[in-house]
Tab-separated table of C-alpha atoms in Angstrom:
chain	number	residue	atom	x	y	z
T	13	MET	CA	59.112	106.987	-102.503
T	14	ASN	CA	58.029	104.755	-99.682
T	15	GLY	CA	59.804	106.862	-97.085
T	16	ARG	CA	58.061	109.446	-94.990
T	17	ARG	CA	59.449	112.965	-95.153
T	18	MET	CA	59.529	115.234	-92.165
T	19	ASN	CA	57.529	118.384	-92.212
T	20	GLY	CA	58.929	121.580	-90.724
T	21	ASP	CA	57.491	120.986	-87.252
T	22	GLU	CA	59.019	117.514	-86.926
T	23	GLY	CA	62.431	118.688	-88.127
T	24	GLY	CA	62.417	121.624	-85.738
T	25	ALA	CA	61.341	119.414	-82.851
T	26	LYS	CA	64.156	116.976	-83.611
T	27	VAL	CA	66.726	119.776	-83.689
T	28	ALA	CA	65.369	121.177	-80.412
T	29	LEU	CA	65.461	117.733	-78.793
T	30	TYR	CA	69.053	117.103	-79.864
T	31	GLY	CA	70.024	120.577	-78.668
T	32	LEU	CA	68.523	119.878	-75.246
T	33	LEU	CA	70.240	116.496	-75.097
T	34	GLY	CA	73.580	118.128	-75.884
T	35	ILE	CA	73.073	120.761	-73.199
T	36	GLY	CA	72.036	118.009	-70.779
T	37	GLY	CA	75.211	116.046	-71.522
T	38	ALA	CA	77.318	119.144	-70.847
T	39	LEU	CA	75.475	119.782	-67.567
T	40	VAL	CA	75.964	116.178	-66.434
T	41	ALA	CA	79.685	116.559	-67.133
T	42	LEU	CA	79.877	119.845	-65.243
T	43	ILE	CA	78.056	118.473	-62.204
T	44	GLY	CA	80.023	115.226	-62.268
T	45	ALA	CA	83.365	117.005	-62.467
T	46	PHE	CA	82.671	118.829	-59.216
T	47	GLU	CA	80.957	115.947	-57.421
T	48	TYR	CA	83.034	112.862	-58.233
T	49	THR	CA	84.984	113.270	-54.961
T	50	ALA	CA	82.204	114.821	-52.866
T	51	PHE	CA	81.807	112.009	-50.327
T	52	ARG	CA	84.943	112.545	-48.220
T	53	PRO	CA	85.103	109.338	-46.140
T	54	ALA	CA	85.031	107.192	-49.294
T	55	PRO	CA	85.454	109.224	-52.511
T	56	VAL	CA	85.383	106.009	-54.553
T	57	VAL	CA	81.714	105.610	-53.639
T	58	SER	CA	81.012	109.142	-54.836
T	59	CYS	CA	82.868	108.480	-58.095
T	60	LEU	CA	80.860	105.310	-58.722
T	61	PHE	CA	77.575	107.121	-58.082
T	62	VAL	CA	78.574	109.910	-60.482
T	63	LEU	CA	79.515	107.324	-63.123
T	64	LEU	CA	76.160	105.604	-62.602
T	65	GLY	CA	74.422	108.956	-63.065
T	66	THR	CA	76.418	109.588	-66.235
T	67	PHE	CA	75.434	106.189	-67.581
T	68	LEU	CA	71.751	106.730	-66.810
T	69	ALA	CA	71.759	110.241	-68.285
T	70	ILE	CA	73.325	109.155	-71.576
T	71	LEU	CA	71.152	106.046	-71.807
T	72	GLY	CA	68.104	108.190	-71.028
T	73	ALA	CA	69.082	110.566	-73.817
T	74	GLY	CA	69.198	107.644	-76.230
T	75	TRP	CA	65.791	106.434	-75.131
T	76	ALA	CA	64.347	109.967	-75.217
T	77	ALA	CA	65.436	110.398	-78.819
T	78	GLY	CA	64.591	106.812	-79.707
T	79	THR	CA	67.979	106.357	-81.382
T	80	ARG	CA	71.630	105.890	-80.597
T	81	TYR	CA	72.193	109.342	-82.032
T	82	GLY	CA	70.477	110.851	-78.998
T	83	ALA	CA	72.907	109.080	-76.680
T	84	LEU	CA	75.800	110.146	-78.886
T	85	VAL	CA	74.614	113.757	-78.860
T	86	ALA	CA	74.668	113.673	-75.049
T	87	ALA	CA	77.985	111.787	-74.803
T	88	VAL	CA	80.026	114.079	-77.049
T	89	PRO	CA	79.525	117.223	-74.926
T	90	TRP	CA	80.184	115.114	-71.826
T	91	VAL	CA	83.583	114.098	-73.209
T	92	LEU	CA	84.405	117.645	-74.368
T	93	VAL	CA	83.461	119.336	-71.083
T	94	THR	CA	85.128	116.666	-68.955
T	95	GLY	CA	88.271	116.843	-71.053
T	96	ALA	CA	88.357	120.629	-70.793
T	97	LEU	CA	87.938	120.486	-67.020
T	98	SER	CA	90.767	117.974	-66.666
T	99	VAL	CA	93.289	120.310	-68.283
T	100	GLY	CA	94.228	123.312	-66.214
T	101	PRO	CA	96.242	126.472	-66.757
T	102	LYS	CA	99.895	126.815	-65.773
T	103	GLU	CA	98.896	128.112	-62.335
T	104	GLY	CA	97.641	124.642	-61.418
T	105	ASP	CA	93.934	125.317	-60.910
T	106	ILE	CA	92.266	122.171	-62.140
T	107	VAL	CA	88.821	120.662	-61.559
T	108	ILE	CA	89.488	116.994	-62.343
T	109	SER	CA	92.766	116.008	-60.751
T	110	GLY	CA	95.362	113.726	-62.276
T	111	ASP	CA	95.313	111.273	-59.374
T	112	ILE	CA	93.970	107.730	-59.612
T	113	LEU	CA	90.403	108.771	-58.812
T	114	GLY	CA	90.430	111.419	-61.547
T	115	VAL	CA	91.691	108.887	-64.063
T	116	VAL	CA	89.037	106.384	-62.964
T	117	TYR	CA	86.394	109.078	-63.428
T	118	LEU	CA	87.640	110.074	-66.892
T	119	LEU	CA	88.145	106.581	-68.279
T	120	GLY	CA	85.148	105.127	-66.456
T	121	GLY	CA	82.960	107.897	-67.828
T	122	MET	CA	84.060	107.167	-71.374
T	123	VAL	CA	83.423	103.450	-70.879
T	124	VAL	CA	79.940	103.979	-69.430
T	125	ALA	CA	79.177	106.433	-72.248
T	126	LEU	CA	80.105	103.812	-74.849
T	127	ILE	CA	78.036	101.166	-73.063
T	128	ALA	CA	75.059	103.543	-72.856
T	129	ILE	CA	75.339	104.311	-76.569
T	130	ALA	CA	75.488	100.599	-77.372
T	131	LEU	CA	72.417	99.875	-75.221
T	132	SER	CA	70.355	102.678	-76.775
T	133	PRO	CA	67.757	101.674	-79.352
T	134	GLU	CA	68.748	101.411	-82.976
T	135	PRO	CA	67.064	103.879	-85.311
T	136	HIS	CA	64.263	102.517	-87.445
T	137	THR	CA	64.861	105.129	-90.110
T	138	SER	CA	67.994	106.470	-91.701
T	139	PHE	CA	69.304	109.569	-89.955
T	140	PHE	CA	70.289	111.170	-93.265
T	141	THR	CA	67.452	110.238	-95.624
T	142	GLY	CA	64.506	109.595	-93.314
T	143	LEU	CA	63.814	106.339	-95.184
T	144	PRO	CA	63.094	103.133	-93.246
T	145	ASN	CA	66.058	100.820	-92.671
T	146	ASP	CA	65.828	97.507	-94.484
T	147	PRO	CA	67.064	94.724	-92.166
T	148	SER	CA	67.263	92.242	-95.077
T	149	ARG	CA	69.829	94.435	-96.870
T	150	PRO	CA	73.430	93.287	-96.315
T	151	ARG	CA	75.676	95.797	-94.636
């Protein structure tokens, strides 16, 4: 085999890194959900800054892991936490409102997450096998 296999330390470090990236994505979602309307005179400005922070956090996760999987691992908890905070109980207590700014934050966040994933570096090895990708192979 030409591929390089991971030893136990590398595999554990990769799992720890992806775990931290997932926790980071959830924290970015939690902070963003409470801060997307923080600037009262112009809440649109606050929403745009939070979306910029979301983009940079997910893109940074992709660059930290060196693959698009790192960005994906950060984006999935962002979507899950944000979605959970946009649905409230029957009493009406909700974090992300259903007004136009809340919709812009939800949809804009998903768009910037997809853009950040697309701009993250492609992996040079297969995620599943650890073997190098062959760019001459047709897909």
